[in-house]
XYZ file of C-alpha atoms in Angstrom:
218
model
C 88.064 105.267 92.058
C 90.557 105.570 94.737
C 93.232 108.410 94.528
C 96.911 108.063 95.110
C 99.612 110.233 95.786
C 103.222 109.029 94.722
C 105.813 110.829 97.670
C 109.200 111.022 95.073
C 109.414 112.232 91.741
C 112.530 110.358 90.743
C 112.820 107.219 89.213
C 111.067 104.643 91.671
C 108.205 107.238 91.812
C 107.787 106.756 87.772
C 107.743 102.860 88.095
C 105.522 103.342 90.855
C 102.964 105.603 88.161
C 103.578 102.740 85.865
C 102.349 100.099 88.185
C 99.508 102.204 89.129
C 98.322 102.824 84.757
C 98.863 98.952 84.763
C 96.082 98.343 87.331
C 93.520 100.597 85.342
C 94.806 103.852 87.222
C 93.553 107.076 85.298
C 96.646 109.693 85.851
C 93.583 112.107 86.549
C 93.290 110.398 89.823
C 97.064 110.021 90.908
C 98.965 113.397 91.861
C 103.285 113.217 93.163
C 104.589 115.264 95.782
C 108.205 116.298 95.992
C 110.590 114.161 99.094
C 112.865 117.538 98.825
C 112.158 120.925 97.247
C 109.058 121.293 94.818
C 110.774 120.794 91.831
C 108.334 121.144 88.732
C 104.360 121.671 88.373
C 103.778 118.290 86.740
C 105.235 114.948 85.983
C 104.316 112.566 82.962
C 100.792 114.253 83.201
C 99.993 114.101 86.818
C 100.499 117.333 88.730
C 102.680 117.897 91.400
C 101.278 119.256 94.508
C 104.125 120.100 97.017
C 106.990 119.070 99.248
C 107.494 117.352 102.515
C 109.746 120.259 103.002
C 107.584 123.813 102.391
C 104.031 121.593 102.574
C 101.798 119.945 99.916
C 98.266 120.766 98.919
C 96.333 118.073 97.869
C 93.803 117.888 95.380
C 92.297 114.944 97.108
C 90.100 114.733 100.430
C 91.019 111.129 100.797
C 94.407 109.142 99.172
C 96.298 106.464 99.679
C 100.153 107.357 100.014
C 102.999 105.213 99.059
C 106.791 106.720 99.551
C 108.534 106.171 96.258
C 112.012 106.917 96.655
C 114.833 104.715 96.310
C 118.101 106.919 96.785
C 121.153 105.678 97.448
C 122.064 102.347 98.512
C 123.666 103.928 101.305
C 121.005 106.462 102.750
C 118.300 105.648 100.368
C 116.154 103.422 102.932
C 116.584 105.906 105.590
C 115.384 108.988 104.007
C 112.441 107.068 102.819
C 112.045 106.421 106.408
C 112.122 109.340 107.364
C 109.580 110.732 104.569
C 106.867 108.174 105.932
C 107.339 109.909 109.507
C 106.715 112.832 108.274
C 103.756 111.964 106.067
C 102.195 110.671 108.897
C 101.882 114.237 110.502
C 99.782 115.138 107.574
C 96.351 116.873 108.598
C 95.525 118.475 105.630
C 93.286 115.670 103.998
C 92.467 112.051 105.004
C 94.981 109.091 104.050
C 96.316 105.272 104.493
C 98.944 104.193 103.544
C 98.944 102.625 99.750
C 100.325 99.207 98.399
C 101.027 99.298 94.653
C 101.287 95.475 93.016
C 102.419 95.524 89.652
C 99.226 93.262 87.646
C 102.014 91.208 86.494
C 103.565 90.114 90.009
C 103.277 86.368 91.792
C 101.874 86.792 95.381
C 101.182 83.408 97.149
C 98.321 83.594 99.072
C 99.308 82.805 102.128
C 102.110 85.755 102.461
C 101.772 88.721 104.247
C 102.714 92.650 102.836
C 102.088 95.486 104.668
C 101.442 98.788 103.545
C 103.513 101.259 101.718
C 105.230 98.562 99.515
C 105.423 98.418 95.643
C 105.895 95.208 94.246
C 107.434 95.406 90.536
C 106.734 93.587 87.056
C 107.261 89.289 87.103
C 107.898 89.677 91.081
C 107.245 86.533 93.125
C 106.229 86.525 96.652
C 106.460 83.041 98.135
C 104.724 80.831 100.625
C 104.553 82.315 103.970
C 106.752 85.080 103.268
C 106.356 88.662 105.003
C 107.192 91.503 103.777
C 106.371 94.561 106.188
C 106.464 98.614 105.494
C 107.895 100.458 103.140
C 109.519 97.879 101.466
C 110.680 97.875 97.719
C 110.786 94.623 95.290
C 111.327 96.190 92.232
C 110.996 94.082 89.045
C 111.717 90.256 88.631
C 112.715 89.824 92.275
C 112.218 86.725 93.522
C 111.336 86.038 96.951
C 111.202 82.375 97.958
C 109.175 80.296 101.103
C 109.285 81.581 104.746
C 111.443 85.269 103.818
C 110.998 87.811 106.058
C 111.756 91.357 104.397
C 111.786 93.821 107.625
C 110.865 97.951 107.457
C 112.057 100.218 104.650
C 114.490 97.428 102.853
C 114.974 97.904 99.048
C 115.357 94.920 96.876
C 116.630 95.611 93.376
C 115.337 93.760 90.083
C 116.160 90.302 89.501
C 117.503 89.565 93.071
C 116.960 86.638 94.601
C 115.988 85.037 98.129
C 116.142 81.589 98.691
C 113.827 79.900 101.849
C 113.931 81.038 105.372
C 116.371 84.148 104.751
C 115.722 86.972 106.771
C 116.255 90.922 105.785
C 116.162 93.475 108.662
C 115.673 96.875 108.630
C 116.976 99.576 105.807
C 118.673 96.744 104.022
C 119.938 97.224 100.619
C 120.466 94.527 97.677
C 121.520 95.571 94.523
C 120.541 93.940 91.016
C 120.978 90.430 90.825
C 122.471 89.441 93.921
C 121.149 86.633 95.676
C 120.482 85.504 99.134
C 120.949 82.043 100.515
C 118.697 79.678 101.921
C 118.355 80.948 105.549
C 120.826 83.763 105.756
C 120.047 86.621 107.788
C 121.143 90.047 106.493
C 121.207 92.386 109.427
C 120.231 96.074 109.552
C 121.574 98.894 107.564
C 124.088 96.213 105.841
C 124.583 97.213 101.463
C 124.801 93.894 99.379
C 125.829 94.990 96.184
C 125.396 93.668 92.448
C 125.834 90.109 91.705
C 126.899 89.100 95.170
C 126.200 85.875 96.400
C 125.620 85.778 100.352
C 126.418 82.663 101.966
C 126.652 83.381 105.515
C 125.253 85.647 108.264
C 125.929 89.322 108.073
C 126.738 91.968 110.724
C 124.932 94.810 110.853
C 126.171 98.414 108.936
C 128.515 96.604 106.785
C 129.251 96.369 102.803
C 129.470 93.001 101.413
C 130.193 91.653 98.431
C 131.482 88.839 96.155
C 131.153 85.301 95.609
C 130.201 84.499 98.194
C 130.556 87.305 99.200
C 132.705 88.795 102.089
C 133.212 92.040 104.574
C 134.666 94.797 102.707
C 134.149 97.418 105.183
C 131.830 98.429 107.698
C 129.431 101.661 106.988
């Protein structure tokens, strides 16, 4: 049985457990580690081993790793970033880098997801789609044809992308907002709930609406 270790103790990191018990994961085998300060000993039965701060010690020779941390929809993407760096100067024990599908999800064959992604409960994954690292698609998002989801974007449940849109890097969409057919949402750019893009984004900026529109740039 292959061991995990879940990097966030916060909410995404509990989905993240849940997806894991769905696929026949034994808690015995999956251990969490702190993004900030060691914070408890345990969480929901698995123990918690460290911090990417002060230093983790794993009860594992070999895991896969998958950064669970949502945040903000501001910073959130970055910091999880950033904790991926710094997992990847880890010598203490032998690792890859972990994708968790929820048993539930829709992935077409021919798509393409990296490592480091967790793909939630009902999500679809079309034809030819690519999603690449550290990407989120939390519950009943659905991701149509040809998408490309770039590094470290966060797609919250029941949003939608329609054929040929493109998300670049750190991108956030928030619950039910959807994405046109071959929009591109530039990097670092916040799409809040419910809006509705219908044209090309800058990058850094907060949008919202429908359709949605500039409010200001980040």
């Amino acid at each position: 049985m292959t061991n995990y270790i879940i990097v966030g103790t916060g909410g995404h990191g509990k989905v993240v457990l849940g997806y894991l018990e769905r696929n026949g994961i034994h808690k015995k085998y999956i251990a969490f580690v702190d993004i900030f300060e060691k914070r408890s000993e345990s969480l929901q039965e698995c123990p918690v081993v460290g911090d990417l701060t002060n230093g983790i010690e794993s009860p594992f020779d070999y895991a896969e790793v998958i950064i669970a941390y949502g945040g903000s929809a501001y910073d959130g993407n970055a910091e999880r970033q950033k904790a991926a760096e710094i997992v990847r100067t880890f010598t203490d024990f032998a690792f890859e880098f972990a994708t968790v599908i929820d048993p539930s999800a829709v992935i077409v064959s021919t798509s393409k997801i990296d490592r480091n992604v967790s793909v939630g409960i009902n999500a679809s994954v079309g034809s030819d789609a690519t999603i690449h690292e550290g990407v989120i698609i939390n519950n009943y998002v659905n991701i149509e044809h040809d998408v490309k989801v770039n590094p470290y974007a966060n797609l919250s449940p029941n949003s939608v992308l329609l054929g040929g849109v493109t998300i670049e890097e750190r991108v956030f969409i928030g619950a039910g907002a959807i994405v046109r057919d071959d929009i591109t949402i530039h990097r670092d750019c916040v799409v809040p709930m419910g809006a509705v893009v219908t044209e090309d984004t800058s990058e850094r900026s907060l949008v919202a609406g429908n359709p949605a529109e500039v409010i200001r740039k980040l």
